[in-house]
């Protein structure tokens, strides 16, 4: 269940202002990993709640300064990272964690910015209406995961984005030094030379048709994740989508290390009044091993008001032990 609230404080110019927003998430999860592992919880252990602000300032001449700051947090028991209390460099157990923090300029030639962003690999062609919830496809092998996948926010990036008619383009390049000076640590989840790109066309060939391509490249490892996707609105209240991912970056395929694979995802959305139904089937094929699997995910998201909703979901992931 989530609640999205907002409050805005505008300046004298209508083109400038500050917008505060947030989301409070409470979830009941009943998760079975195998016969020996069963977990039931009422919490927000995945830091799915949000608190943030956006602002823009008109600088004149068609130039705008734009910024965004967003934190993710556990608003139920205050313990982040799925209640892990073994704190260290990789998990500092902060209740509030930075999710997005960036500053940039909107110009006649597009957006130019720098900071921490949600990756275009995640935001372009995002068909999963349950993203950032316990039923998210990336939590159950239905799509890629990790910093190079659909789960991604990326740090230390120079960013460009533009919309030209039906064509949308995005490009991000990492600038953090992969070999910092002595006694200096690069804690970012990217290193210099990493890049992410996305290209999408909407309503260009057929009304309701979206086609896109995205890529996340790991410079140090020399690996990349690539994705082809498409969606089609087949009726006013129904649509279908497909995603084809070829995954090489560590952690992208089923959260596994040093494992390559492919994930094929097909699904549909159907709106019934204030309820959005989602049904998805995905197949994961691990390269040269026995880690193949199939995922089925069903959900119903019901709007309770303009800012509140409740979602019921079911996801099942079955491994196929024959390659």
Coordinates of C-alpha atoms in Angstrom, one line a residue:
X1 CA 0.0 0.0 0.0
X2 CA 1.4 3.4 -0.9
X3 CA 0.4 7.0 -0.4
X4 CA 1.9 9.8 -2.5
X5 CA 1.7 13.3 -1.0
X6 CA 2.9 16.5 -2.4
X7 CA 3.3 20.2 -1.5
X8 CA 4.6 23.0 -3.6
X9 CA 6.0 26.4 -2.9
X10 CA 6.1 28.6 -5.9
X11 CA 8.1 31.8 -6.4
X12 CA 6.8 35.0 -8.0
X13 CA 7.4 33.6 -11.5
X14 CA 5.2 30.8 -12.5
X15 CA 8.0 29.2 -14.4
X16 CA 10.1 28.8 -11.2
X17 CA 9.4 27.0 -8.0
X18 CA 10.1 24.2 -5.5
X19 CA 8.0 21.0 -5.4
X20 CA 8.1 18.7 -2.4
X21 CA 6.9 15.1 -2.7
X22 CA 6.9 11.8 -0.9
X23 CA 5.6 8.3 -0.8
X24 CA 4.8 6.1 2.2
X25 CA 4.9 2.4 1.5
X26 CA 3.7 -0.4 3.8
X27 CA 3.8 -4.0 2.6
X28 CA 2.9 -7.4 3.9
X29 CA 5.2 -10.0 2.3
X30 CA 4.9 -13.8 2.5
X31 CA 8.0 -15.1 0.7
X32 CA 9.1 -18.8 0.4
X33 CA 12.5 -19.4 -1.0
X34 CA 12.5 -23.2 -0.6
X35 CA 11.2 -25.7 1.8
X36 CA 13.5 -24.6 4.6
X37 CA 13.0 -20.8 4.2
X38 CA 9.8 -19.0 4.7
X39 CA 9.5 -15.3 5.6
X40 CA 6.5 -13.2 6.6
X41 CA 6.8 -9.5 7.3
X42 CA 4.8 -6.3 7.6
X43 CA 7.3 -3.5 6.9
X44 CA 9.2 -1.6 4.3
X45 CA 12.4 -3.5 4.4
X46 CA 13.4 -2.7 0.9
X47 CA 13.4 1.1 1.4
X48 CA 10.5 1.7 -1.0
X49 CA 9.2 4.9 0.7
X50 CA 10.5 8.1 -0.8
X51 CA 11.0 11.7 0.3
X52 CA 12.3 14.4 -2.1
X53 CA 12.1 17.7 -3.8
X54 CA 12.3 19.1 -7.3
X55 CA 13.0 22.7 -8.2
X56 CA 13.5 24.8 -11.3
X57 CA 14.6 28.4 -11.8
X58 CA 14.0 30.4 -15.0
X59 CA 17.4 32.0 -15.9
X60 CA 16.0 33.8 -19.0
X61 CA 16.7 33.3 -22.6
X62 CA 15.0 29.9 -22.6
X63 CA 17.5 28.5 -20.0
X64 CA 16.3 26.8 -16.8
X65 CA 18.2 25.5 -13.8
X66 CA 16.7 22.2 -12.7
X67 CA 17.5 20.1 -9.6
X68 CA 16.2 17.0 -7.8
X69 CA 17.0 15.4 -4.5
X70 CA 15.3 12.2 -3.4
X71 CA 15.9 9.8 -0.5
X72 CA 14.6 6.3 0.0
X73 CA 13.8 5.2 3.5
X74 CA 12.2 2.5 5.7
X75 CA 9.3 4.3 7.5
X76 CA 8.1 1.3 9.5
X77 CA 10.9 0.2 11.8
X78 CA 13.8 2.4 10.7
X79 CA 16.1 -0.4 9.7
X80 CA 17.1 -0.3 6.1
X81 CA 18.5 -3.0 3.8
X82 CA 15.9 -5.6 4.6
X83 CA 16.5 -5.4 8.4
X84 CA 20.2 -6.2 8.0
X85 CA 22.1 -5.0 11.1
X86 CA 25.6 -6.3 10.1
X87 CA 26.8 -2.8 9.2
X88 CA 30.0 -2.0 7.3
X89 CA 31.3 -0.3 4.2
X90 CA 28.8 -2.0 1.9
X91 CA 25.9 -1.6 4.2
X92 CA 25.9 1.3 6.7
X93 CA 22.3 0.7 7.9
X94 CA 21.2 4.3 7.3
X95 CA 17.5 4.8 7.6
X96 CA 17.7 7.4 4.8
X97 CA 19.7 6.6 1.7
X98 CA 20.2 8.9 -1.3
X99 CA 18.4 7.7 -4.3
X100 CA 18.6 10.6 -6.7
X101 CA 20.6 13.9 -6.4
X102 CA 21.4 16.0 -9.5
X103 CA 21.6 19.4 -10.9
X104 CA 21.4 20.5 -14.6
X105 CA 20.3 22.9 -17.2
X106 CA 17.3 22.6 -19.6
X107 CA 18.2 24.3 -22.9
X108 CA 16.8 24.5 -26.4
X109 CA 19.2 21.6 -27.2
X110 CA 18.1 19.3 -24.4
X111 CA 18.9 18.7 -20.7
X112 CA 22.6 18.7 -19.6
X113 CA 23.2 17.7 -15.9
X114 CA 25.4 15.9 -13.4
X115 CA 24.9 13.8 -10.3
X116 CA 23.1 10.6 -9.4
X117 CA 20.2 9.5 -11.6
X118 CA 17.8 6.6 -12.2
X119 CA 19.4 4.9 -15.2
X120 CA 17.8 5.3 -18.7
X121 CA 18.1 1.5 -18.8
X122 CA 15.5 1.5 -16.0
X123 CA 13.3 4.5 -16.9
X124 CA 13.0 4.1 -20.7
X125 CA 10.5 1.3 -21.5
X126 CA 9.5 0.9 -17.9
X127 CA 6.4 -1.3 -18.2
X128 CA 6.4 -2.8 -14.7
X129 CA 3.8 -0.9 -12.7
X130 CA 5.1 -2.5 -9.6
X131 CA 8.6 -1.2 -9.8
X132 CA 10.1 -0.3 -6.4
X133 CA 7.7 -2.6 -4.6
X134 CA 7.9 -6.2 -3.2
X135 CA 6.3 -7.5 -6.5
X136 CA 8.7 -5.7 -8.8
X137 CA 9.8 -8.0 -11.6
X138 CA 13.5 -7.3 -10.9
X139 CA 13.0 -8.9 -7.5
X140 CA 11.9 -12.2 -9.0
X141 CA 14.0 -12.6 -12.1
X142 CA 11.3 -11.1 -14.4
X143 CA 13.8 -8.5 -15.6
X144 CA 17.5 -7.6 -15.0
X145 CA 18.7 -6.4 -11.6
X146 CA 21.7 -4.5 -10.1
X147 CA 23.4 -1.2 -11.1
X148 CA 23.6 -2.2 -14.7
X149 CA 20.0 -3.4 -15.0
X150 CA 16.4 -2.2 -14.6
X151 CA 17.0 -1.9 -10.8
X152 CA 19.6 0.8 -11.4
X153 CA 20.3 4.2 -10.0
X154 CA 23.8 5.4 -11.1
X155 CA 26.2 7.8 -9.4
X156 CA 28.8 10.3 -10.6
X157 CA 27.2 10.7 -14.0
X158 CA 27.2 13.4 -16.7
X159 CA 23.8 13.3 -18.3
X160 CA 22.1 14.4 -21.5
X161 CA 18.4 13.9 -22.4
X162 CA 16.3 15.3 -25.2
X163 CA 12.9 14.7 -26.8
X164 CA 12.6 15.5 -30.5
X165 CA 9.1 14.9 -31.7
X166 CA 8.5 11.1 -31.4
X167 CA 12.2 10.4 -30.7
X168 CA 13.6 10.3 -27.1
X169 CA 17.4 10.0 -26.5
X170 CA 19.3 9.7 -23.3
X171 CA 23.0 9.3 -22.5
X172 CA 25.0 9.2 -19.3
X173 CA 28.8 8.9 -18.8
X174 CA 30.5 8.1 -15.5
X175 CA 33.4 10.4 -14.4
X176 CA 34.5 8.9 -11.1
X177 CA 38.2 7.8 -11.3
X178 CA 38.4 4.0 -11.3
X179 CA 41.8 4.2 -9.6
X180 CA 41.6 6.9 -6.9
X181 CA 44.6 8.4 -5.2
X182 CA 46.1 6.8 -2.0
X183 CA 43.8 6.8 1.0
X184 CA 40.8 7.9 -1.2
X185 CA 38.0 5.4 -2.0
X186 CA 35.6 5.6 -4.9
X187 CA 32.3 4.5 -3.2
X188 CA 30.2 5.2 -6.3
X189 CA 28.5 2.3 -8.1
X190 CA 30.1 3.4 -11.4
X191 CA 33.7 4.0 -12.6
X192 CA 35.2 6.3 -15.2
X193 CA 34.3 5.1 -18.7
X194 CA 31.0 3.4 -17.8
X195 CA 28.1 4.7 -19.9
X196 CA 24.4 4.1 -20.3
X197 CA 22.3 5.1 -23.4
X198 CA 18.7 4.8 -24.5
X199 CA 16.8 5.5 -27.7
X200 CA 13.0 5.3 -27.9
X201 CA 10.4 6.2 -30.5
X202 CA 6.7 6.6 -29.7
X203 CA 3.7 6.9 -32.1
X204 CA 6.2 7.3 -35.0
X205 CA 5.0 4.4 -37.1
X206 CA 1.7 3.3 -35.6
X207 CA -0.4 5.2 -33.0
X208 CA 0.2 3.5 -29.6
X209 CA 3.4 1.7 -30.6
X210 CA 6.6 2.3 -28.5
X211 CA 9.9 0.8 -29.6
X212 CA 13.3 1.2 -27.8
X213 CA 16.8 0.2 -27.3
X214 CA 19.0 0.7 -24.2
X215 CA 22.6 -0.3 -23.2
X216 CA 24.6 -0.2 -20.0
X217 CA 28.4 -0.6 -20.4
X218 CA 30.9 -1.6 -17.7
X219 CA 34.2 -0.1 -18.9
X220 CA 36.5 -1.9 -16.5
X221 CA 35.0 -5.4 -17.1
X222 CA 34.4 -4.8 -20.8
X223 CA 30.9 -6.1 -20.5
X224 CA 27.5 -4.7 -21.3
X225 CA 23.8 -5.2 -20.9
X226 CA 21.6 -4.6 -23.9
X227 CA 17.8 -4.4 -24.2
X228 CA 15.3 -4.3 -27.0
X229 CA 11.7 -3.5 -26.0
X230 CA 8.3 -2.6 -27.3
X231 CA 4.7 -2.0 -26.3
X232 CA 1.4 -1.6 -28.1
X233 CA -1.8 -0.2 -26.9
X234 CA -4.3 -2.6 -28.4
X235 CA -7.4 -1.2 -26.8
X236 CA -8.2 2.0 -24.9
X237 CA -7.8 0.2 -21.6
X238 CA -5.4 -2.6 -22.6
X239 CA -1.8 -3.0 -23.8
X240 CA 0.9 -5.6 -24.3
X241 CA 4.7 -5.3 -23.9
X242 CA 7.8 -7.4 -24.6
X243 CA 11.4 -7.0 -23.4
X244 CA 14.5 -8.9 -24.7
X245 CA 17.7 -8.5 -22.5
X246 CA 21.2 -9.9 -23.2
X247 CA 23.1 -9.6 -19.8
X248 CA 26.8 -9.6 -19.1
X249 CA 27.3 -7.2 -16.3
X250 CA 27.8 -8.7 -12.8
X251 CA 24.6 -9.0 -10.8
X252 CA 22.3 -8.2 -13.8
X253 CA 21.2 -11.8 -14.4
X254 CA 19.3 -13.1 -11.4
X255 CA 21.5 -11.1 -9.0
X256 CA 24.3 -13.6 -9.7
X257 CA 28.1 -12.9 -9.8
X258 CA 30.1 -13.7 -13.0
X259 CA 27.0 -15.1 -14.7
X260 CA 25.8 -14.1 -18.2
X261 CA 22.3 -14.8 -19.5
X262 CA 19.2 -13.7 -21.4
X263 CA 15.8 -12.7 -20.1
X264 CA 12.7 -12.6 -22.2
X265 CA 9.7 -10.8 -20.7
X266 CA 6.2 -10.6 -22.1
X267 CA 3.2 -9.1 -20.3
X268 CA -0.1 -7.2 -20.5
X269 CA -1.9 -4.4 -18.7
X270 CA -5.7 -4.1 -18.4
X271 CA -7.5 -1.2 -16.7
X272 CA -10.8 -2.0 -15.1
X273 CA -12.3 1.2 -13.6
X274 CA -9.8 2.3 -10.9
X275 CA -7.9 -1.0 -11.0
X276 CA -4.9 -1.8 -13.1
X277 CA -4.3 -5.5 -13.7
X278 CA -0.8 -6.7 -14.7
X279 CA 0.2 -10.2 -15.9
X280 CA 3.8 -11.1 -16.8
X281 CA 5.6 -14.2 -17.9
X282 CA 9.4 -14.2 -18.1
X283 CA 12.1 -16.8 -19.0
X284 CA 15.7 -16.6 -17.9
X285 CA 18.4 -18.5 -19.8
X286 CA 21.8 -18.7 -18.2
X287 CA 24.6 -19.1 -20.6
X288 CA 26.2 -22.6 -20.5
X289 CA 24.8 -23.6 -17.0
X290 CA 21.7 -25.0 -15.3
X291 CA 20.4 -21.7 -13.8
X292 CA 17.4 -21.4 -16.2
X293 CA 14.1 -20.4 -14.7
X294 CA 10.6 -19.2 -15.5
X295 CA 8.7 -16.4 -13.6
X296 CA 5.0 -15.7 -13.4
X297 CA 3.8 -12.5 -11.8
X298 CA 0.2 -11.3 -11.4
X299 CA -1.0 -8.1 -9.6
X300 CA -3.9 -5.8 -9.2
X301 CA -3.3 -2.2 -8.2
X302 CA -6.4 -0.3 -7.0
X303 CA -6.6 3.5 -6.7
X304 CA -8.2 4.5 -3.3
X305 CA -7.9 8.2 -4.0
X306 CA -5.8 10.6 -6.1
X307 CA -2.7 9.9 -4.0
X308 CA -3.3 6.5 -2.4
X309 CA -3.5 3.0 -3.8
X310 CA -3.3 -0.6 -2.6
X311 CA -1.7 -3.5 -4.6
X312 CA -2.2 -7.3 -4.3
X313 CA 0.4 -9.3 -6.0
X314 CA 1.7 -12.8 -6.6
X315 CA 5.1 -13.8 -8.1
X316 CA 6.4 -17.3 -8.5
X317 CA 9.9 -18.2 -9.8
X318 CA 10.6 -21.9 -10.7
X319 CA 14.1 -23.1 -11.7
X320 CA 14.5 -25.4 -14.5
X321 CA 17.4 -27.8 -13.6
X322 CA 17.9 -29.0 -17.2
X323 CA 19.8 -26.7 -19.5

